Coordinates of C-alpha atoms and ligand atoms in Angstrom, one line a residue:
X13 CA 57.9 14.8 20.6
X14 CA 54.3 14.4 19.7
X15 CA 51.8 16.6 17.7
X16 CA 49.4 19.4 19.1
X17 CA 46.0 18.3 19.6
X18 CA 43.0 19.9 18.3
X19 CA 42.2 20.9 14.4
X20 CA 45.8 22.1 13.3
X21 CA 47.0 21.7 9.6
X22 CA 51.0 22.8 10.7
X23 CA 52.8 19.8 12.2
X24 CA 55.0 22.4 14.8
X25 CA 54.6 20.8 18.6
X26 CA 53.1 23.6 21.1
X27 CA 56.5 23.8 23.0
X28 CA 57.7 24.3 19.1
X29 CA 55.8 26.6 18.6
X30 CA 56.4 28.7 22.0
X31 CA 60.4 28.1 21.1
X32 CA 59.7 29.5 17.6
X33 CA 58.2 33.2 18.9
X34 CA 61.6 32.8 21.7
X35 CA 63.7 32.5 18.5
X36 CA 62.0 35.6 17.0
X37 CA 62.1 37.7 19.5
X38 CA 65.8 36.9 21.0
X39 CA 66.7 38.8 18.0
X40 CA 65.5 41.9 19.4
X41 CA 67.8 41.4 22.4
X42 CA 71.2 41.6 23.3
X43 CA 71.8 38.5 25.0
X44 CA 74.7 35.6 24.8
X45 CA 73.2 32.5 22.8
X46 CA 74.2 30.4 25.9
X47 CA 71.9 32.6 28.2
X48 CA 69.2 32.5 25.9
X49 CA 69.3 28.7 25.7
X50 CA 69.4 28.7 29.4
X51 CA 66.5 30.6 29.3
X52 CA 64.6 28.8 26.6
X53 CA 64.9 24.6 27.7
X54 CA 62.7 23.4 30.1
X55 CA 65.3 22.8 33.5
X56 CA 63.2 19.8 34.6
X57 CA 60.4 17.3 33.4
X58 CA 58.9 14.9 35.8
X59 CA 56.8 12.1 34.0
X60 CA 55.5 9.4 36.2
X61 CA 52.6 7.2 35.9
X62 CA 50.7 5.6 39.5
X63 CA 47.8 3.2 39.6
X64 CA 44.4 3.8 41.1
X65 CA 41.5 1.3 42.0
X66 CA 38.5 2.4 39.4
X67 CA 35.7 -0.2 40.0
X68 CA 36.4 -4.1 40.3
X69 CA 40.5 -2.9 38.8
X70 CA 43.1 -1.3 38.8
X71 CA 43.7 1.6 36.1
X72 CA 47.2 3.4 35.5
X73 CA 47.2 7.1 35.3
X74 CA 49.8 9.5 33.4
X75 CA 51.2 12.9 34.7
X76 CA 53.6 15.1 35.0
X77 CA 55.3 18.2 36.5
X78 CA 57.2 20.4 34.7
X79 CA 59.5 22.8 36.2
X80 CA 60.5 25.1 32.8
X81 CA 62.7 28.1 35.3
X82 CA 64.5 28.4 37.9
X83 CA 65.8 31.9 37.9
X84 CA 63.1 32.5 41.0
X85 CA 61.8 30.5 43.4
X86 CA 59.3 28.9 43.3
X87 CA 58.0 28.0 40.6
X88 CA 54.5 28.0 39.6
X89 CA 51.8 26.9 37.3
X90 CA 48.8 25.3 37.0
X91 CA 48.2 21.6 36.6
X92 CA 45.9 20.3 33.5
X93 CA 43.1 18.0 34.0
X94 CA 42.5 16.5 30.4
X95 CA 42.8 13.9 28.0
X96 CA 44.2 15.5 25.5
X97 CA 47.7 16.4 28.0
X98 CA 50.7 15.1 27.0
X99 CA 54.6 16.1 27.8
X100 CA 55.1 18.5 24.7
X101 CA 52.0 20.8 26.0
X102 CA 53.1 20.7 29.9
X103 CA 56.2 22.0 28.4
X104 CA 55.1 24.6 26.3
X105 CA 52.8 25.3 29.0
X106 CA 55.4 25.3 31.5
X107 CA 57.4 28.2 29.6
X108 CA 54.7 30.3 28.8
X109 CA 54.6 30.3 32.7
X110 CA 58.2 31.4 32.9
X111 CA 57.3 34.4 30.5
X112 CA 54.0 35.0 31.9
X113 CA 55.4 35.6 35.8
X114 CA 58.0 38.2 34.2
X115 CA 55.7 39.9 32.1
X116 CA 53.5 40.4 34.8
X117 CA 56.6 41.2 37.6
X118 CA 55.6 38.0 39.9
X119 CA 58.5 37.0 41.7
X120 CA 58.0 33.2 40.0
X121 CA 59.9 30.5 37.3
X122 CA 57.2 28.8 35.6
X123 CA 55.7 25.6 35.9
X124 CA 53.0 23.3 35.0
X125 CA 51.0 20.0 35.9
X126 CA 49.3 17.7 33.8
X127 CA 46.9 14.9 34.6
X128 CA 45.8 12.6 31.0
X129 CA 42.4 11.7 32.1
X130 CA 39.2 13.3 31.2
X131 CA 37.4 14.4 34.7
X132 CA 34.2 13.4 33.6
X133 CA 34.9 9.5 33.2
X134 CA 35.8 9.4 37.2
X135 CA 33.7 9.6 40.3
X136 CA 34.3 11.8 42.9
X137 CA 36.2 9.5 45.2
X138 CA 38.7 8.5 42.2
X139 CA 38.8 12.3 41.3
X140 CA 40.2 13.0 45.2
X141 CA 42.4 10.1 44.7
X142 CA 44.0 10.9 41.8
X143 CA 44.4 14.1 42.9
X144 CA 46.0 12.9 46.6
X145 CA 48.0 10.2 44.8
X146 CA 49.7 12.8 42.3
X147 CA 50.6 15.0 45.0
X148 CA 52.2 12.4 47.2
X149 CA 54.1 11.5 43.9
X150 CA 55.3 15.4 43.8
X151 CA 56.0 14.9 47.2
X152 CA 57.9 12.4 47.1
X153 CA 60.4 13.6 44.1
X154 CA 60.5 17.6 45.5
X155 CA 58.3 19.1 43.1
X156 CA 55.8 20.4 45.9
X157 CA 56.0 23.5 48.4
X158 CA 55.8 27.2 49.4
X159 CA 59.5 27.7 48.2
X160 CA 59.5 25.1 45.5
X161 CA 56.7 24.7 43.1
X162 CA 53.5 25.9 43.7
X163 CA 50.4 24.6 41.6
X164 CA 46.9 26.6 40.7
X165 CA 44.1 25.3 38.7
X166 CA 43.7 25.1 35.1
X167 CA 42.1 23.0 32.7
X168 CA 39.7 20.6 34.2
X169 CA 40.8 21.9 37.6
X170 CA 39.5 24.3 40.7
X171 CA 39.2 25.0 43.8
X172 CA 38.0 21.1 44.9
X173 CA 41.5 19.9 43.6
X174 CA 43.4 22.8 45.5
X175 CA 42.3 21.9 48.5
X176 CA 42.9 18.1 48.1
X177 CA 46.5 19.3 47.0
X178 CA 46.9 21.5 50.1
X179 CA 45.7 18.9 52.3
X180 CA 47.9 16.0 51.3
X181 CA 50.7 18.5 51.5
X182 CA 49.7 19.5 55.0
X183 CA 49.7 16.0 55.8
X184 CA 52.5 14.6 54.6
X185 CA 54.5 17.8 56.1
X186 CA 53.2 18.1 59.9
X187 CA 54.3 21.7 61.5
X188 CA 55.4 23.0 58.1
X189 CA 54.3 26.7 59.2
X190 CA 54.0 27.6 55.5
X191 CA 52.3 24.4 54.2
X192 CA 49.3 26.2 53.0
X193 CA 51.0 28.1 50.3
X194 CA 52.3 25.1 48.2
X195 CA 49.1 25.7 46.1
X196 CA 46.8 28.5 45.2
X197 CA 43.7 28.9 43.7
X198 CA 42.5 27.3 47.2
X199 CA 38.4 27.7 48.8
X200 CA 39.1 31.3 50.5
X201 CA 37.8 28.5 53.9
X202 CA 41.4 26.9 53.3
X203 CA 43.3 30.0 52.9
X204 CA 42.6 31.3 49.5
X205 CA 42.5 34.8 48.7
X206 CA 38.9 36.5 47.5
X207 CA 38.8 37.5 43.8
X208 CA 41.4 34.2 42.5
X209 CA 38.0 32.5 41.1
X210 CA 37.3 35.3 38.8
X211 CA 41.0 36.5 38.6
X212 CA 41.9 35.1 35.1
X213 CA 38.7 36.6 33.5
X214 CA 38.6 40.0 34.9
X215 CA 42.4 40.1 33.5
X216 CA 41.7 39.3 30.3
X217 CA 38.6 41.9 30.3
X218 CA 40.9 44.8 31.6
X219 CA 43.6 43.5 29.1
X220 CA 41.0 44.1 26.3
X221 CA 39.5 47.3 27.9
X222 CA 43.1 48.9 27.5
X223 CA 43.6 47.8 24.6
X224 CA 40.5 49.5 22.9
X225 CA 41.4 52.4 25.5
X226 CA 44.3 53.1 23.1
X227 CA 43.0 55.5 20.0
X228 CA 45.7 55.8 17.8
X229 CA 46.0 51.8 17.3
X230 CA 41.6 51.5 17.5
X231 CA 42.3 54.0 14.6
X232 CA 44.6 51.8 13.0
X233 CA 41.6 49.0 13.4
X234 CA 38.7 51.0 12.1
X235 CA 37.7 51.2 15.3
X236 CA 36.3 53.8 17.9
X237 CA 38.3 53.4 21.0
X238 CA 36.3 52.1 24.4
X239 CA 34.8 49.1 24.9
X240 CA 31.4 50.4 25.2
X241 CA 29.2 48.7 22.2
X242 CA 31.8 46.4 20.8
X243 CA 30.8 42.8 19.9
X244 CA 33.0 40.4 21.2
X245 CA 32.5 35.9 20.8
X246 CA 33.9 34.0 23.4
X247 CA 34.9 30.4 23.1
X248 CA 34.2 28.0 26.4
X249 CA 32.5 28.9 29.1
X250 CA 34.8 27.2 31.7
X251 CA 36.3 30.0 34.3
X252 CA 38.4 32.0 31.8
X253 CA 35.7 32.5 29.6
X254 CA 32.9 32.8 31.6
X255 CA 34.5 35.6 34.1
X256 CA 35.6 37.0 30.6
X257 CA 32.4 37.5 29.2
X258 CA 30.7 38.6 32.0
X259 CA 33.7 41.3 33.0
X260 CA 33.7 42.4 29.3
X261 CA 29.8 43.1 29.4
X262 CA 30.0 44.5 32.5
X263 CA 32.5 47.3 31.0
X264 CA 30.2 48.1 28.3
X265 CA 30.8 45.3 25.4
X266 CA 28.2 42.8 23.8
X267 CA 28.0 39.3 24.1
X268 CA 27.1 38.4 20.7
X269 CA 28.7 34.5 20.5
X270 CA 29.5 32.0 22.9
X271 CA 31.3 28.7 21.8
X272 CA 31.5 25.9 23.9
X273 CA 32.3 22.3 22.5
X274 CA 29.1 21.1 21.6
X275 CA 28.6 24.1 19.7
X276 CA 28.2 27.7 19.6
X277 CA 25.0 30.6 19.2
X278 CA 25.0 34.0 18.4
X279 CA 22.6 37.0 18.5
X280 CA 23.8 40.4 17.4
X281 CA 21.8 42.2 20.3
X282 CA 23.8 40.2 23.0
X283 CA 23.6 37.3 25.0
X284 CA 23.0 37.2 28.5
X285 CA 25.9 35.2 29.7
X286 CA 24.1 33.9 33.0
X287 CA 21.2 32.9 31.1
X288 CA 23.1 30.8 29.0
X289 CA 25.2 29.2 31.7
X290 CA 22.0 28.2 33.8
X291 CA 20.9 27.2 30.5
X292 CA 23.3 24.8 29.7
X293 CA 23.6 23.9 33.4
X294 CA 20.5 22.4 33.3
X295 CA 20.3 20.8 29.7
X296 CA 23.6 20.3 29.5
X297 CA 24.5 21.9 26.4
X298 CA 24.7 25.4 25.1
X299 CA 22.3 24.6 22.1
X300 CA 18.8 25.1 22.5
X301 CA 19.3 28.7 23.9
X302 CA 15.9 30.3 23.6
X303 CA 17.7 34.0 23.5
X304 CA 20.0 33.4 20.4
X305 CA 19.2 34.4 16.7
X306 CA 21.3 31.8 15.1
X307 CA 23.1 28.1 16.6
X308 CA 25.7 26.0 15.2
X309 CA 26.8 22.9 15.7
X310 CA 30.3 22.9 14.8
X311 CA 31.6 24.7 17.5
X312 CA 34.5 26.5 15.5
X313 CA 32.0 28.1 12.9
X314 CA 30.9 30.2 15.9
X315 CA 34.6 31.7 16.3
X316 CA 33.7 33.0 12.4
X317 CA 30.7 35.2 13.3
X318 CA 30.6 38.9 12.7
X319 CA 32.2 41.1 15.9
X320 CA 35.0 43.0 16.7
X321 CA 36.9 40.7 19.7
X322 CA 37.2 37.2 19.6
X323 CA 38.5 36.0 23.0
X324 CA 39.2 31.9 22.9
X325 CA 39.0 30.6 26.5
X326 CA 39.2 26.8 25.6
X327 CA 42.2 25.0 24.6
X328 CA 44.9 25.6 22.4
X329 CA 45.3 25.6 18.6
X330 CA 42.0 26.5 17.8
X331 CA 42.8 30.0 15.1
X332 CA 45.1 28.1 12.5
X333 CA 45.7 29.0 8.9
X334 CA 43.1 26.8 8.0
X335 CA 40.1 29.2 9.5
X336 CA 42.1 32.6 10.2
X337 CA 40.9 33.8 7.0
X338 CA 37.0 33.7 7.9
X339 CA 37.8 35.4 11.3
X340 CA 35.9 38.8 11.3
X341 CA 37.2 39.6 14.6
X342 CA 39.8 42.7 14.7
X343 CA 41.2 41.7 18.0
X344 CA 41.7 38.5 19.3
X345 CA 42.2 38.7 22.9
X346 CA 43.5 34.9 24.1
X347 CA 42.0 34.0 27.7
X348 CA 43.3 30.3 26.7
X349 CA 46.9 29.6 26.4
X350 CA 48.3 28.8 22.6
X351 CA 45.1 29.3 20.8
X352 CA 46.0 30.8 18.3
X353 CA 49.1 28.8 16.0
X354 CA 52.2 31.1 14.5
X355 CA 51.3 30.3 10.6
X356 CA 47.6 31.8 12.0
X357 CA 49.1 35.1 13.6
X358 CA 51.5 35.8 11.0
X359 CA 47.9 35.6 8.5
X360 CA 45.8 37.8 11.5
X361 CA 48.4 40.6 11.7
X362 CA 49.1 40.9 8.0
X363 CA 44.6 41.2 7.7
X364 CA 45.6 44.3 10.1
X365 CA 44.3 42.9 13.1
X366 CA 46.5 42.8 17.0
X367 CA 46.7 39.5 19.0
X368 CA 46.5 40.5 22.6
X369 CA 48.8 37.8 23.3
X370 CA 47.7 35.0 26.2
X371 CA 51.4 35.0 28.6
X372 CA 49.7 38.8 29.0
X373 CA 46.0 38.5 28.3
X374 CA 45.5 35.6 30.9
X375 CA 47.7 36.2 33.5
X376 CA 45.8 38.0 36.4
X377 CA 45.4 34.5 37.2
X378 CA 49.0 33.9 38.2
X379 CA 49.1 37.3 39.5
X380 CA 46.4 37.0 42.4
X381 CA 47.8 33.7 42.6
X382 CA 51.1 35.4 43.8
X383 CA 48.6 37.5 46.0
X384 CA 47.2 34.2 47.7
X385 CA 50.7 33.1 48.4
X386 CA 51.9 36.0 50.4
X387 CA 49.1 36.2 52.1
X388 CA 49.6 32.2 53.1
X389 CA 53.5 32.8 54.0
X390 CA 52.3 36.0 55.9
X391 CA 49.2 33.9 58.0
X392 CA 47.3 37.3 57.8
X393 CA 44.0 38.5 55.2
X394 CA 44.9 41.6 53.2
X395 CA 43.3 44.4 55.1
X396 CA 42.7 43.1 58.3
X397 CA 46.0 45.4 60.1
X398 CA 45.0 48.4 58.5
X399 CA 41.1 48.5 57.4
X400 CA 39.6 49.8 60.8
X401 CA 43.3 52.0 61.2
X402 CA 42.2 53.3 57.9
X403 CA 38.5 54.3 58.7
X404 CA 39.5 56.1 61.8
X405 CA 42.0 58.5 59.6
X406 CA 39.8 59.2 57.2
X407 CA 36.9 59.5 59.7
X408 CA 39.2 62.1 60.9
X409 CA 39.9 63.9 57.7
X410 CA 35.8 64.2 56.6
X411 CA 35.3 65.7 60.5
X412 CA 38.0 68.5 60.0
X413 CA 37.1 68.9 56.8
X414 CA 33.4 69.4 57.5
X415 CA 34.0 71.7 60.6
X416 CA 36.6 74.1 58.7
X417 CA 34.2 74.2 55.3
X418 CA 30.3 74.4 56.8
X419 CA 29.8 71.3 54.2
X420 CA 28.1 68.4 55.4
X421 CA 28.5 65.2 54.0
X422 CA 25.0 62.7 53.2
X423 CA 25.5 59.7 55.1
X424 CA 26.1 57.7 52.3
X425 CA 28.5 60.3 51.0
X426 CA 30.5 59.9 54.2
X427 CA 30.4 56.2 53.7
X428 CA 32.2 55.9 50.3
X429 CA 34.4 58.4 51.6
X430 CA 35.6 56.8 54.9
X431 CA 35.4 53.1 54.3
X432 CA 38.3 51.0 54.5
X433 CA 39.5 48.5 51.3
X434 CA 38.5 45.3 51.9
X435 CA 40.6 41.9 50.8
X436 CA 38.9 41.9 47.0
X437 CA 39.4 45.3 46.7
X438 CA 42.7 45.6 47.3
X439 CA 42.9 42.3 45.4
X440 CA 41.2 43.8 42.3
X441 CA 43.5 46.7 43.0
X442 CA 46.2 45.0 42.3
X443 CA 45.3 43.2 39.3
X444 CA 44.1 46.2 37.3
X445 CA 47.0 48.0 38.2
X446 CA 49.2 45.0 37.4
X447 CA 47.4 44.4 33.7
X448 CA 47.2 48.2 32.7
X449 CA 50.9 48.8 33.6
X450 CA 52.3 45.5 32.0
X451 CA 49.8 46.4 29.0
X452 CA 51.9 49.7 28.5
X453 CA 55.0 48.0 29.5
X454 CA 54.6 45.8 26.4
X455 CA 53.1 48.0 23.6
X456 CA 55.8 50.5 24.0
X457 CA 58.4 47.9 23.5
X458 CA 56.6 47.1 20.2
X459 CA 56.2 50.9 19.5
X460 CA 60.1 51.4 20.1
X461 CA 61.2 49.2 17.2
X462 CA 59.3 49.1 14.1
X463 CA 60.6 45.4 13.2
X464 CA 58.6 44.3 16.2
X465 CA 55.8 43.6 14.5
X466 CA 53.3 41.9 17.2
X467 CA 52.5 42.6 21.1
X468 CA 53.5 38.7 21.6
X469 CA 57.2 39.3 20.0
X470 CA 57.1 42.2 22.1
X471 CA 55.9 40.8 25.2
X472 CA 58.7 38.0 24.6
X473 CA 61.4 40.7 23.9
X474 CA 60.2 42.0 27.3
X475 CA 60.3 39.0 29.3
X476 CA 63.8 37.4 27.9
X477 CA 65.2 41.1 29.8
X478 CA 63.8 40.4 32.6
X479 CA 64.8 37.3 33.1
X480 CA 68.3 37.3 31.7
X481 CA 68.6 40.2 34.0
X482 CA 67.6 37.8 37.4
X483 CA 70.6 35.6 35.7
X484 CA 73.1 38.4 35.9
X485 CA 71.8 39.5 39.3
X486 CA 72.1 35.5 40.6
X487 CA 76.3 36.1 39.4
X488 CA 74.8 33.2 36.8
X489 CA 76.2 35.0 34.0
X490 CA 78.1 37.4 33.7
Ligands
NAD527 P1 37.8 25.1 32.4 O1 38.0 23.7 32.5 O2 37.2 25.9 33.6 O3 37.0 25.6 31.1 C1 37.3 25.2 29.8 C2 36.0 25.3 29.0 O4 36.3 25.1 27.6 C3 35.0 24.2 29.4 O5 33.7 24.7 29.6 C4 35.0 23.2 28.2 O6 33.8 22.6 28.0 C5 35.3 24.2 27.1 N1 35.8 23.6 25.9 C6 36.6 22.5 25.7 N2 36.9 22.3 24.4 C7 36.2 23.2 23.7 C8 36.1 23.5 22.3 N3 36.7 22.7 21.4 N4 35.4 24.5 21.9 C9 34.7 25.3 22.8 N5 34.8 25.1 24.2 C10 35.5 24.1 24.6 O7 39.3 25.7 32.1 P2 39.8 27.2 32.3 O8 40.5 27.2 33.6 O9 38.8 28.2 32.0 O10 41.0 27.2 31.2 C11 40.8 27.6 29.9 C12 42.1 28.0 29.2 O11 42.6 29.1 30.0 C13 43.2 27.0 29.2 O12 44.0 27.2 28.1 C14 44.0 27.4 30.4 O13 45.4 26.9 30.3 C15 43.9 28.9 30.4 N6 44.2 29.5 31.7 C16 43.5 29.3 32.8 C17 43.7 29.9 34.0 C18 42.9 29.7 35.2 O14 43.1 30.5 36.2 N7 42.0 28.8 35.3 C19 44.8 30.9 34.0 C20 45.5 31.1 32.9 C21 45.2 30.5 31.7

């Protein structure tokens, strides 16, 4: 099994390391060890390699799909666009799917794609054909469809890729009345859902916003709760951490770092997260930012500035026990899966700070995923039965209301009053409902045994149930 990537000193794999917080938290359950293996190996890894013209040649491309659990169907997970991929990090990836959808109550096993090429070394036309050439290759083994596996976008991926996805699937399977949901993340033109762009983000700032919300552990912290003036650094500016940012400041926090891999700049006033993604849009790096105090250019010294959240929203394996010590951060609220390694939380949580843990923090991404996907098996937009149904009722209710009271409403007044929820609200509804609950769900299984010592061990303890649970309910096990 190879090595992690990135700037680790421990030698653990990623999928190691995932298995190593399974180990620690199975203790807290009461499970057969055969179940928990079941639950624990990965039930199927598809590695295949396919050739593609690039220029006068021919080049051969590496991928996978693996399918970590089937105790629902489908599965699903995202599919990695990098150079850095390799089979031990689709796996771990894969699991922390599993974990994720039963954390999070999504009816799903987890999954996960992977793709070793770096996205920016191909044109356009070889992007589409990789993209249409590793479906077919899904295709062709089962590892594709509505009630099989269904991929999303992550790493180096988005909407562009979904809809070559969907359209190779749609292709290759003519009159399949479900085709459309064998991928989400989709352009809401082909069937996707409004709000999955910015899904991920907005989870991981509602994750944080409870967190804070919560006074007796902000006490623990040194902190006041609310998120209203807290600095927070966040690490890439891909989707995850951009949506992150600009959620969090939109709740009240303070942009004071941003971190991308080029490097990183701070300014204790704030940062204003637009201006530094047109910035870097157009020069092409985050440096040069004519609003920040201080720049560096190793991008990792800008996760070791002064603030209060630190949310990494890059890659994995970036907090190890090499540079834990010089985080200031109190919370570290991972938007990226696996950044921080278990040598680095054991450090973190013993300097008194919480890990919001990432198969929690980042999963509104899989969860309005799950939204996208009923609405494709259901061929119908949340909100377009009931929206005008809705209006008329509570047109109703303000009229009677008005007439039996003498009180008469402003137009606007009668507006907010009366209006039906449209597709992103009800979206949005969901997720924040979703992330608060499974917040609560998971800090009072850490709160009911005091040898729980982190919200990821307790957020694993809370997602082996589930699932060994769907085993017993399947007759699986007894
Ligand atoms: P993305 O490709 O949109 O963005 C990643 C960003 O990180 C890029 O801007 C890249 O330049 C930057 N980056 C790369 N290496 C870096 C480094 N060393 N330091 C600082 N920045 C660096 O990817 P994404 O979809 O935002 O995914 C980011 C993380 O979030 C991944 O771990 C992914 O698995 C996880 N995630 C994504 C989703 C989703 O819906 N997209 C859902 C759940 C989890």
């Amino acid at each position: 099994m190879s090595t992690k990537s990135g700037a680790a000193s421990e030698e653990l794999t990623f999928f190691g390391d995932v298995c190593q917080f399974f180990d620690h938290a199975a203790q807290f359950t009461n499970h057969p060890a055969g179940l928990l293996d079941q639950i624990k190996s990965c039930n199927s890894v598809y590695r295949f390699r396919f050739p593609i013209r690039k220029g006068d040649g021919l080049e051969v491309i590496d991928a996978w799909r693996v399918e970590h659990s089937h105790h629902k169907s489908p599965t699903k997970g995202g599919i990695r666009y990098s150079e850095m991929v390799n089979e031990d990090e689709v796996m771990a990836l894969a699991a922390l799917m599993t974990y994720k959808c039963a954390i999070v109550n999504v009816p799903f096993g987890g999954a996960k794609g992977g793709i070793k090429i770096n996205p920016k070394n191909y044109s356009l036309a070889e992007l589409e054909n990789i993209t249409r050439r590793y479906t077919v290759e899904l295709v062709k083994k089962n590892f594709i469809g509505p009630g099989i596996d269904v991929p999303a976008p992550d790493y180096g991926s988005g909407e562009r890729e979904m809809s070559w996805i969907a359209d190779t699937y749609q292709t290759m399977n003519p009159g399949q009345l479900d085709a459309l949901g064998c991928v989400t993340g989709k352009p809401i033109a082909l069937h996707g859902i409004a709000g999955r762009r910015e899904a991920t983000g907005r989870g991981v700032a509602i994750a944080v916003r409870e967190c804070v919300s919560v006074a007796d552990d902000m006490k623990v912290l040194g902190l006041t709760p609310g998120l209203a003036g807290k600095r927070v650094i966040v690490q890439g500016l891909g989707n995850v951490g951009y949506h992150s940012a600009k959620f969090l400041a939109e709740f009240g926090a303070i942009i004071v770092g941003l971190c991308e891999f080029e490097g990183a700049i701070y300014n204790e006033k704030g940062l204003d997260i637009d201006e530094v993604f047109n910035h870097r849009k157009a020069s092409g790096s985050i440096l040069g930012f004519k609003g920040a105090q201080k720049e560096f250019k190793k991008s990792l010294e800008g996760l070791e500035q002064p603030c209060d959240i630190l949310v990494p929203a890059a890659l994995e394996n970036q907090i190890t026990e090499e540079n834990v010590v010089r985080i200031h951060a109190k919370i570290i609220a991972e938007g990226a899966n696996g950044p921080t390694t278990p040598g680095a939380e054991e450090m973190f949580v013993k300097q008194g700070g919480i890990i919001i843990p990432d198969m929690y923090c980042n999963a509104g991404g899989v969860t309005v995923s799950y939204f996208e996907w009923l609405k494709n098996l259901s061929h119908v937009a949340f909100g377009r039965m009931d929206k005008r149904y809705e209006e008329t009722a509570n047109e109703n209710i303000v009229n009677m209301v008005e007439a039996s009271t003498g009180v008469k409403l402003s137009p606007e007044q009668r507006s907010v009053i009366v209006k039906g929820a449209t597709e992103l609200e009800l979206v949005n509804s969901g997720l924040e409902d979703t992330m608060i609950r499974s917040y609560h769900e998971i800090r009072d299984v850490k709160m009911a045994n005091p040898k729980i010592k982190t919200l990821r061990i307790a957020a694993f303890v809370n997602a082996i149930d589930k699932i060994a649970v769907s085993y017993s309910n399947m007759g699986v096990w007894p």
